mmCIF file of C-alpha atoms in Angstrom:
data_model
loop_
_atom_site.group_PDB
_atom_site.id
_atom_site.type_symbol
_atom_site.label_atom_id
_atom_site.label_comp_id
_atom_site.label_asym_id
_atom_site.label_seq_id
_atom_site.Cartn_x
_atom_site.Cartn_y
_atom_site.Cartn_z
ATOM 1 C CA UNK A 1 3.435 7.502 74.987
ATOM 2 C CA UNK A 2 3.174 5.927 71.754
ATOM 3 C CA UNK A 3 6.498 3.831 70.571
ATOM 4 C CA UNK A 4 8.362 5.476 67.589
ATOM 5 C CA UNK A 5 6.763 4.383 64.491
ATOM 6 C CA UNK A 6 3.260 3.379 66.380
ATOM 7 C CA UNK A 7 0.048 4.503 64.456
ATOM 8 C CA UNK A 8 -1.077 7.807 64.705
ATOM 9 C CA UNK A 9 -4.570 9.171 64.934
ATOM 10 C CA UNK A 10 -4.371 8.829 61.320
ATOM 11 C CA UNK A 11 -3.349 5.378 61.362
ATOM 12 C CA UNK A 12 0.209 6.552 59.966
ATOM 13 C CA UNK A 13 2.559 8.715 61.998
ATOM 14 C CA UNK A 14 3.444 11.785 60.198
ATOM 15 C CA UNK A 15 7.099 11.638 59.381
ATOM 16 C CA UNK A 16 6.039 8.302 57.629
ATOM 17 C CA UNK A 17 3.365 9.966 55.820
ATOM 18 C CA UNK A 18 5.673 12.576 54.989
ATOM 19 C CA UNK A 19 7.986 9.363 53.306
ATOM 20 C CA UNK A 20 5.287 8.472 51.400
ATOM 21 C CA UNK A 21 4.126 11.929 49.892
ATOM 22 C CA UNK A 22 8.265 12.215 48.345
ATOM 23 C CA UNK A 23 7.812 8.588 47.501
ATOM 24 C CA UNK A 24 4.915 8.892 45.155
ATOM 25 C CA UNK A 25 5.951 12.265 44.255
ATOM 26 C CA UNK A 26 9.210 10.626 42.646
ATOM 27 C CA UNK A 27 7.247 7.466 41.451
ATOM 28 C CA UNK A 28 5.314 9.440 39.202
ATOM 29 C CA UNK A 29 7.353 10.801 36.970
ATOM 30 C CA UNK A 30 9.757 7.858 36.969
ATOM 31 C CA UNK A 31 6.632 5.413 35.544
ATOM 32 C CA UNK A 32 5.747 7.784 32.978
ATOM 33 C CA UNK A 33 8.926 7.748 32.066
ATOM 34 C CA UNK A 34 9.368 4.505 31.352
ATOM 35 C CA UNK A 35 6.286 4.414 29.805
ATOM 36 C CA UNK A 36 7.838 7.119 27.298
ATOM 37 C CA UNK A 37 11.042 4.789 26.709
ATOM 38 C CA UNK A 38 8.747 1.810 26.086
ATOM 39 C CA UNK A 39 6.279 3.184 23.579
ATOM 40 C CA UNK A 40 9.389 5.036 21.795
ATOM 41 C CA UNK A 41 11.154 1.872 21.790
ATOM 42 C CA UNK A 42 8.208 -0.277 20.523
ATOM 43 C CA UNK A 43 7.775 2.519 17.669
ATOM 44 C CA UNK A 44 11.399 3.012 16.363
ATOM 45 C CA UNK A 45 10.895 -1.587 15.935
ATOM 46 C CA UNK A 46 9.569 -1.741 12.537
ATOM 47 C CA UNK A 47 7.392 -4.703 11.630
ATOM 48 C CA UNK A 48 8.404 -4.801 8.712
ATOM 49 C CA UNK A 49 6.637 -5.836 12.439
ATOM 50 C CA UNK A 50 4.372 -3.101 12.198
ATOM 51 C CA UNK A 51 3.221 -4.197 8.264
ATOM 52 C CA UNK A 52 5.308 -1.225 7.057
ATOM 53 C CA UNK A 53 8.890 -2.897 6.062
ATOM 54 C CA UNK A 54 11.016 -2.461 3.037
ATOM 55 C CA UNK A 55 14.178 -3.724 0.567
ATOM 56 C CA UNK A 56 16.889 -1.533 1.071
ATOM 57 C CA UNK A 57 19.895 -1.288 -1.130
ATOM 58 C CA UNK A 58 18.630 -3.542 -3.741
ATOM 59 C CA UNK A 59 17.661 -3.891 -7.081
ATOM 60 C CA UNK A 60 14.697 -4.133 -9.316
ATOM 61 C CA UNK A 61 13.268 -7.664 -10.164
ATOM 62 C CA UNK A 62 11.298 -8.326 -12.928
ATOM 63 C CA UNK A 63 7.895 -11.150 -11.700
ATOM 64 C CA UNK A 64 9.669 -13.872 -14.223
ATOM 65 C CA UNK A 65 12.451 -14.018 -11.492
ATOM 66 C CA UNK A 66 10.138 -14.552 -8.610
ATOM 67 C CA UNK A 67 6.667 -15.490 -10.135
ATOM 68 C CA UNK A 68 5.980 -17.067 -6.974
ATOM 69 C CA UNK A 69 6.353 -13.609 -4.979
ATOM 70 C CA UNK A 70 2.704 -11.711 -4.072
ATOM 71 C CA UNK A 71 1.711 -8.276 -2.978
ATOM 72 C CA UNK A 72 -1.036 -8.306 -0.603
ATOM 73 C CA UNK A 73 -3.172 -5.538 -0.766
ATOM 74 C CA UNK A 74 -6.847 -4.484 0.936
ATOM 75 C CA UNK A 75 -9.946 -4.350 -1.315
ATOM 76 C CA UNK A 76 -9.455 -0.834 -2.123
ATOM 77 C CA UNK A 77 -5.775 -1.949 -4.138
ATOM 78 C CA UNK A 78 -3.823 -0.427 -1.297
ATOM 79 C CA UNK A 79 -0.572 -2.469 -0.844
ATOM 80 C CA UNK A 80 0.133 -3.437 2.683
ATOM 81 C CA UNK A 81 2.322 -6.489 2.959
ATOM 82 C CA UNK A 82 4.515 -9.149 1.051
ATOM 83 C CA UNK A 83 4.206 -12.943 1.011
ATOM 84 C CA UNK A 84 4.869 -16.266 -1.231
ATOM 85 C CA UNK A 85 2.633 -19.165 -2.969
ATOM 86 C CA UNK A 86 3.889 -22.151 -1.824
ATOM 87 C CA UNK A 87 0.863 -24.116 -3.453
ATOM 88 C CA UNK A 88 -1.676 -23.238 -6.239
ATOM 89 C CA UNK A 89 -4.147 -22.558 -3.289
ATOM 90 C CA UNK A 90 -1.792 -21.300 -0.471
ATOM 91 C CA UNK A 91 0.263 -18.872 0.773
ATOM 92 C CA UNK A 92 2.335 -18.046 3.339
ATOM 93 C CA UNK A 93 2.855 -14.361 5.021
ATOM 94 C CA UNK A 94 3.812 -12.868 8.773
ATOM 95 C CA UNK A 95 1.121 -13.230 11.063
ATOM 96 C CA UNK A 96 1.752 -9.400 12.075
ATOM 97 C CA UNK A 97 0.018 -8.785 8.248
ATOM 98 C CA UNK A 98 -3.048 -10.351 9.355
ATOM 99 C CA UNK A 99 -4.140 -7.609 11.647
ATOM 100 C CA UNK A 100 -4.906 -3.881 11.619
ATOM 101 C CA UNK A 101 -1.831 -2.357 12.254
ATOM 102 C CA UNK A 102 -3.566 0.516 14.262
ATOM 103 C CA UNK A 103 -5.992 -1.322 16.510
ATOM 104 C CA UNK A 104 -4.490 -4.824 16.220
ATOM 105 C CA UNK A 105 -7.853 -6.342 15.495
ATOM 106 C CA UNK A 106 -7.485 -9.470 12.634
ATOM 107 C CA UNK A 107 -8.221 -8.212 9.018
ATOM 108 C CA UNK A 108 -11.269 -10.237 7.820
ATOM 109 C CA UNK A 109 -10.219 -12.324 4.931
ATOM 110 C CA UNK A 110 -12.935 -10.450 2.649
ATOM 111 C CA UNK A 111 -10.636 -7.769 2.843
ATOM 112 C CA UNK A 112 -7.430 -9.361 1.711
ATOM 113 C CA UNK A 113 -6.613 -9.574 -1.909
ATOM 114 C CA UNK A 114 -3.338 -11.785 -3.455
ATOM 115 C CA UNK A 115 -1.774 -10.307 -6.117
ATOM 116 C CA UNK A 116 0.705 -11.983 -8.470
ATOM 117 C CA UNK A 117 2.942 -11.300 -11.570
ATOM 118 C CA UNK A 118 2.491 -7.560 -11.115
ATOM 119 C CA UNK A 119 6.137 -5.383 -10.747
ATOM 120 C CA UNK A 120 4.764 -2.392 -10.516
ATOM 121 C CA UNK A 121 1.885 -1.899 -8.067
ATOM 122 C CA UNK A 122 0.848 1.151 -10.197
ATOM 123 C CA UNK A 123 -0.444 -0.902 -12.962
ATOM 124 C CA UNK A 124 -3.254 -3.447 -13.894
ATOM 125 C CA UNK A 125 -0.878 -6.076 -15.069
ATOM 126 C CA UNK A 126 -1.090 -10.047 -13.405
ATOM 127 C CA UNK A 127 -3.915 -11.843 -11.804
ATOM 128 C CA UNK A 128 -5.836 -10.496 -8.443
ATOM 129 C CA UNK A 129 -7.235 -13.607 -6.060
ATOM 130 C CA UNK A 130 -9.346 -13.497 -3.171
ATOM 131 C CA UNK A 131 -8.917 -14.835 0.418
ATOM 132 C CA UNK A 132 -11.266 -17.351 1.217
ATOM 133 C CA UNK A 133 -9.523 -18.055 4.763
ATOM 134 C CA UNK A 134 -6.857 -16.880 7.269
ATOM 135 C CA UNK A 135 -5.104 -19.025 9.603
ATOM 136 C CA UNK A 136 -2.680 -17.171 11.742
ATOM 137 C CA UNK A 137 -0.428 -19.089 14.248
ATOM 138 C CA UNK A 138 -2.241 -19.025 17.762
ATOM 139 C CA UNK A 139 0.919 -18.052 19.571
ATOM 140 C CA UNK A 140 1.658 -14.635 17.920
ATOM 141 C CA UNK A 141 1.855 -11.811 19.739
ATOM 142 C CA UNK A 142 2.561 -8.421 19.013
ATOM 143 C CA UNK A 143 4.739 -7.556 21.406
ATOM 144 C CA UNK A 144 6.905 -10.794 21.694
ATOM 145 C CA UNK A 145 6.912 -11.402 18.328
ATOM 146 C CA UNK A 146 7.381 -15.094 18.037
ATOM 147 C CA UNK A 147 5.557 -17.393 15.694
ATOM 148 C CA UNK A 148 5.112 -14.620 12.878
ATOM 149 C CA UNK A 149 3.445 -16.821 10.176
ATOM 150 C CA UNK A 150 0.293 -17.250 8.614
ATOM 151 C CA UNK A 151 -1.556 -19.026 5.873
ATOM 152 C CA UNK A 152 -3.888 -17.337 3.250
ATOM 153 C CA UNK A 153 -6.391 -20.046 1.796
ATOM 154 C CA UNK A 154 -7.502 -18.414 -2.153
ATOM 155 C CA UNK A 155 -11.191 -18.661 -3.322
ATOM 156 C CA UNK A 156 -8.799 -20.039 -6.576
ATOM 157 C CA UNK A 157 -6.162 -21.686 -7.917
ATOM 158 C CA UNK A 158 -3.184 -19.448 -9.513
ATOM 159 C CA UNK A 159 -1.816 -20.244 -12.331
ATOM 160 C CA UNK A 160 1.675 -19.013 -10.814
ATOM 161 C CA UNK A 161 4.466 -21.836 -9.564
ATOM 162 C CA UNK A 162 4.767 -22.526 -5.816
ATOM 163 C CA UNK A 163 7.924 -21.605 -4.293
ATOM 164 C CA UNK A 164 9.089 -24.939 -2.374
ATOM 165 C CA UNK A 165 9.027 -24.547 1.020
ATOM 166 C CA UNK A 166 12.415 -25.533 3.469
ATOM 167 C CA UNK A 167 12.089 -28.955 5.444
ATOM 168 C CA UNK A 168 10.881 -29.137 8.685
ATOM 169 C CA UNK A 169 13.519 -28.833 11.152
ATOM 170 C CA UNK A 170 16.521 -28.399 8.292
ATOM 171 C CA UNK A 171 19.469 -26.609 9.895
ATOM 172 C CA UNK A 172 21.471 -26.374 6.886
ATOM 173 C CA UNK A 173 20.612 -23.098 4.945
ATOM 174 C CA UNK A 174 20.285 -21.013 8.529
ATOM 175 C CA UNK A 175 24.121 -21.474 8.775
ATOM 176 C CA UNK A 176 25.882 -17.948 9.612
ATOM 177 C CA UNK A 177 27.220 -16.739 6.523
ATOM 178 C CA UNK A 178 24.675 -18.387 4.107
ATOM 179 C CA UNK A 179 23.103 -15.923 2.014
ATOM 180 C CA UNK A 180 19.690 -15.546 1.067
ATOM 181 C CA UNK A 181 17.624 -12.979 -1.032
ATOM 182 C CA UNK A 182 14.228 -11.057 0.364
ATOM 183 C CA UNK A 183 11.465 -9.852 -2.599
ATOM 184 C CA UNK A 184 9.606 -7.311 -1.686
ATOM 185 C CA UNK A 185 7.245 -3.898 -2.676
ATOM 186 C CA UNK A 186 8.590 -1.986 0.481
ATOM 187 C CA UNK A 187 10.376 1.350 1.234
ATOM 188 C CA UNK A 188 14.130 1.968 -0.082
ATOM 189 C CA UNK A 189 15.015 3.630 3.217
ATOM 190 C CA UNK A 190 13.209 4.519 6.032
ATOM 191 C CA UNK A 191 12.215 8.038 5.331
ATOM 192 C CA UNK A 192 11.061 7.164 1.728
ATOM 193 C CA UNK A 193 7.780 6.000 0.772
ATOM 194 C CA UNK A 194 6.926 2.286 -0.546
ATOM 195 C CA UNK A 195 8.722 1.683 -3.849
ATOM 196 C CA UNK A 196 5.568 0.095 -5.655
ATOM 197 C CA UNK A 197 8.003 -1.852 -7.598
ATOM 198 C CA UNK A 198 9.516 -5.125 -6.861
ATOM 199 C CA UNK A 199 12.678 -5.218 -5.725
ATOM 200 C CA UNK A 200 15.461 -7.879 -4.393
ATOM 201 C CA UNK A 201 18.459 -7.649 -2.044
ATOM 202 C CA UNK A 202 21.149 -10.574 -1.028
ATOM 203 C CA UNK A 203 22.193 -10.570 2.589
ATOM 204 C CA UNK A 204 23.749 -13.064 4.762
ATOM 205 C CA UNK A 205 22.592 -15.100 7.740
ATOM 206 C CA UNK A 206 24.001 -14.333 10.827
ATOM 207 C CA UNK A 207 24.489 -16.486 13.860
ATOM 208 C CA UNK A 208 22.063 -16.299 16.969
ATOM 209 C CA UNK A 209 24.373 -14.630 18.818
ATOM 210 C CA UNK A 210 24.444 -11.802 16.929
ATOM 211 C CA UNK A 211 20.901 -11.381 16.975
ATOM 212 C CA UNK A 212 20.672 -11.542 20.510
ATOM 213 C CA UNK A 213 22.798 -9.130 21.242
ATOM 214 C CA UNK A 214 20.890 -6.416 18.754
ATOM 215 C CA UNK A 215 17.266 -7.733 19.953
ATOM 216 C CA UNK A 216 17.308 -9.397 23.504
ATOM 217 C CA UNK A 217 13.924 -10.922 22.889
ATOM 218 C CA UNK A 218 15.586 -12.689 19.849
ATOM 219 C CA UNK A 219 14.144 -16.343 19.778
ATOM 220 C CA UNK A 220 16.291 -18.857 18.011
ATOM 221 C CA UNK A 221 13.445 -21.565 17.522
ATOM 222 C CA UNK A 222 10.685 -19.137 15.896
ATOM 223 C CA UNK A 223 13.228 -16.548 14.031
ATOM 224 C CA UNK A 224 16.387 -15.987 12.443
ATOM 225 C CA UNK A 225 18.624 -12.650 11.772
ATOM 226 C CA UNK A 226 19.980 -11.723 8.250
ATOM 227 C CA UNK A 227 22.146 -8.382 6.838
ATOM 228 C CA UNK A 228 25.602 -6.791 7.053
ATOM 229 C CA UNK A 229 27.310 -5.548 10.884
ATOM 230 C CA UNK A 230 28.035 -2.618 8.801
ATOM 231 C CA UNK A 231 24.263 -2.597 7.633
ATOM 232 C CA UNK A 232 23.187 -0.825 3.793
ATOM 233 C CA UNK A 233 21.119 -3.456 3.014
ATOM 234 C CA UNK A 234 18.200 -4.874 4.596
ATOM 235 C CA UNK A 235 13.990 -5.456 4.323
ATOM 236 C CA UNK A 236 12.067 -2.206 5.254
ATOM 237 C CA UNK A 237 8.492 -0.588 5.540
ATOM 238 C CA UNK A 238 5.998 -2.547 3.020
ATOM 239 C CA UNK A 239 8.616 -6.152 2.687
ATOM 240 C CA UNK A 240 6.462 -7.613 5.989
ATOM 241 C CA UNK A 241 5.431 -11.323 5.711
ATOM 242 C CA UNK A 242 8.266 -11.121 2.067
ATOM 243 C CA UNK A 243 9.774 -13.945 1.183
ATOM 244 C CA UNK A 244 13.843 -15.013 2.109
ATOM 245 C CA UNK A 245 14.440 -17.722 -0.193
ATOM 246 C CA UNK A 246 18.105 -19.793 -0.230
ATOM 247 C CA UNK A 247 18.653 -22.243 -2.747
ATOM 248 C CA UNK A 248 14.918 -22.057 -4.282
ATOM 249 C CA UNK A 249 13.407 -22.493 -1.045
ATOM 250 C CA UNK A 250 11.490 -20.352 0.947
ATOM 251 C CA UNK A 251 13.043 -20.409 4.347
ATOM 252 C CA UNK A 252 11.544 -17.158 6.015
ATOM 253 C CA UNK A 253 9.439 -14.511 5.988
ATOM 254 C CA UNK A 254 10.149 -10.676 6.814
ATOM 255 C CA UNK A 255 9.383 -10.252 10.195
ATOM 256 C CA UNK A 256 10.780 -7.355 11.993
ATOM 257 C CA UNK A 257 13.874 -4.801 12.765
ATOM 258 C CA UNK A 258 15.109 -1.946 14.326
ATOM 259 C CA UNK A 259 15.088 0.984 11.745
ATOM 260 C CA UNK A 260 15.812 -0.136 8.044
ATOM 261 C CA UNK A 261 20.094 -1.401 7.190
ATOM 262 C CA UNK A 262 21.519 0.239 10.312
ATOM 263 C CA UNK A 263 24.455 -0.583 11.493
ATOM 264 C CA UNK A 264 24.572 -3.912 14.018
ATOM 265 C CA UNK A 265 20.731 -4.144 13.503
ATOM 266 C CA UNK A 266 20.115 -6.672 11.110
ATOM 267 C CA UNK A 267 16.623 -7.388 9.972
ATOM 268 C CA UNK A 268 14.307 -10.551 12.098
ATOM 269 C CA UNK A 269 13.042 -13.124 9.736
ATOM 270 C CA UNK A 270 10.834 -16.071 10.844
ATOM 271 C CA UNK A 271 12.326 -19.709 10.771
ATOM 272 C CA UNK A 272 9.754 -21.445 8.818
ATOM 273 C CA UNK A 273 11.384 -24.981 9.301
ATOM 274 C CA UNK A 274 9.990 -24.515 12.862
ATOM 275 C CA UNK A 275 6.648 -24.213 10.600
ATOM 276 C CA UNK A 276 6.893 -26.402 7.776
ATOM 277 C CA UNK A 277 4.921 -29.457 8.969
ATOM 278 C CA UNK A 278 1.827 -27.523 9.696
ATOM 279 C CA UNK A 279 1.859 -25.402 6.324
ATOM 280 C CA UNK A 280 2.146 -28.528 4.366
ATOM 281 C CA UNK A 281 -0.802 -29.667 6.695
ATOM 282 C CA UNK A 282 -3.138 -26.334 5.346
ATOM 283 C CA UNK A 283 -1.878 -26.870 1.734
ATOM 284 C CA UNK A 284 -3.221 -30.413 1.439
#
């Protein structure tokens, strides 16, 4: 007589077998489930983190106001992302804007092209520069999100002004409450298309723990939140890799968000002070 639970000729006995059959039977459903709930999760997170953010509840601004600001487009003129020259040879955009936002792969410099003192995308107007060299911070990752910065080297100088960029490790303007403005060619809301004109909003900093609670993989070193609890005005689709600039400095770049100005969702920025020393480094 075999003792209860012993192996059978099978090597399992068969009420245990039996166990296992309702065991995977229930497994399988519940791990494509939260499959489902992941990939619906990482979709309704825009980059602004998926290179399709946007400036919501804002104004037009005319390139005199920002001359520094710059569309970044592919070779064919299409308009993918936001950024700001922080020296006549440099600048600076979300890391997230440096690859395919389909298969992830890195967009080959070649195919990058820096446009400045154009407000309307539609037009001809301003000067068009080539990428001569990407350097994307080695830590990014898609799905964490951290470290969303990179550096666009131009085959030439513009004839733009830099933006100054924020000290390394300055505190100061990412106090709650301070308020900073975004530039950016992005949608107006989240079911609308890109605006194709530049456009500006004001919105406050608000503390880390805030942003925690609305994003719980919220790093305080790498990023910062900014908007309204009661949201209407915000980045969106297209603002990606924009500039947020206090005090005539440019202290981060659109990042990422849940949605576009919803309500206790304010939009991800990166903290470029935690970057500042090594983008001084590439603009030597």
């Amino acid at each position: 007589m075999r003792a209860h639970g012993g192996p059978s000729r099978g090597g399992v006995n068969r009420p245990l077998r039996r166990r296992l059959r309702v065991l995977v039977c229930c497994l399988v459903p519940l791990l494509w489930a939260v499959q489902t709930t992941a990939v619906v999760q990482a979709e309704s997170m825009t980059g602004r983190g998926d290179a399709r953010a946007r400036i919501v509840g804002g104004t037009v601004t005319a390139p005199e106001a920002a001359p520094w600001a710059v569309a970044l487009t592919d070779s064919s003129g299409a308009h993918f992302c936001g950024g700001a020259l922080v020296s006549a040879r440099e600048v600076v955009t979300a890391a997230h804007c440096t690859l395919d936002p389909t298969t992830g792969a890195a967009r080959s410099a070649t195919d990058i092209r820096v446009v400045l003192d154009r407000r309307d995308l539609r037009t001809r107007k301003g000067e068009v520069i080539a990428v001569e060299r990407v350097w994307r911070h080695s830590r990014y990752e898609h799905f964490t999100r951290g470290d969303d910065v990179a550096v666009l080297t131009l085959r030439s100088g513009a004839s733009a002004p830099p933006l100054k960029l924020v000290d390394a490790g300055e505190r100061k303007r990412y106090r709650p409450g301070t308020t900073g403005t975004v530039y950016g060619w992005g949608r107006t809301a989240e079911s609308e298309p890109t605006s194709q004109v530049l456009r500006s909003v004001r919105v406050p900093v608000m503390s880390n723990f805030r942003c925690s609670r609305a994003y719980p993989g919220f790093d305080r070193e790498s990023m910062f939140c900014a908007g309204y609890p009661e949201g209407g005005k915000d980045a969106c689709g297209g603002d990606s890799g924009g500039p947020f600039v206090v005090d005539g400095r440019l202290v981060g770049l659109v990042s990422y968000g849940s949605g576009c100005a919803r309500p206790d969702f304010p939009g991800v920025y990166t903290r470029l002070s935690s970057y500042a020393a090594r983008i001084r480094d590439l603009a030597r």
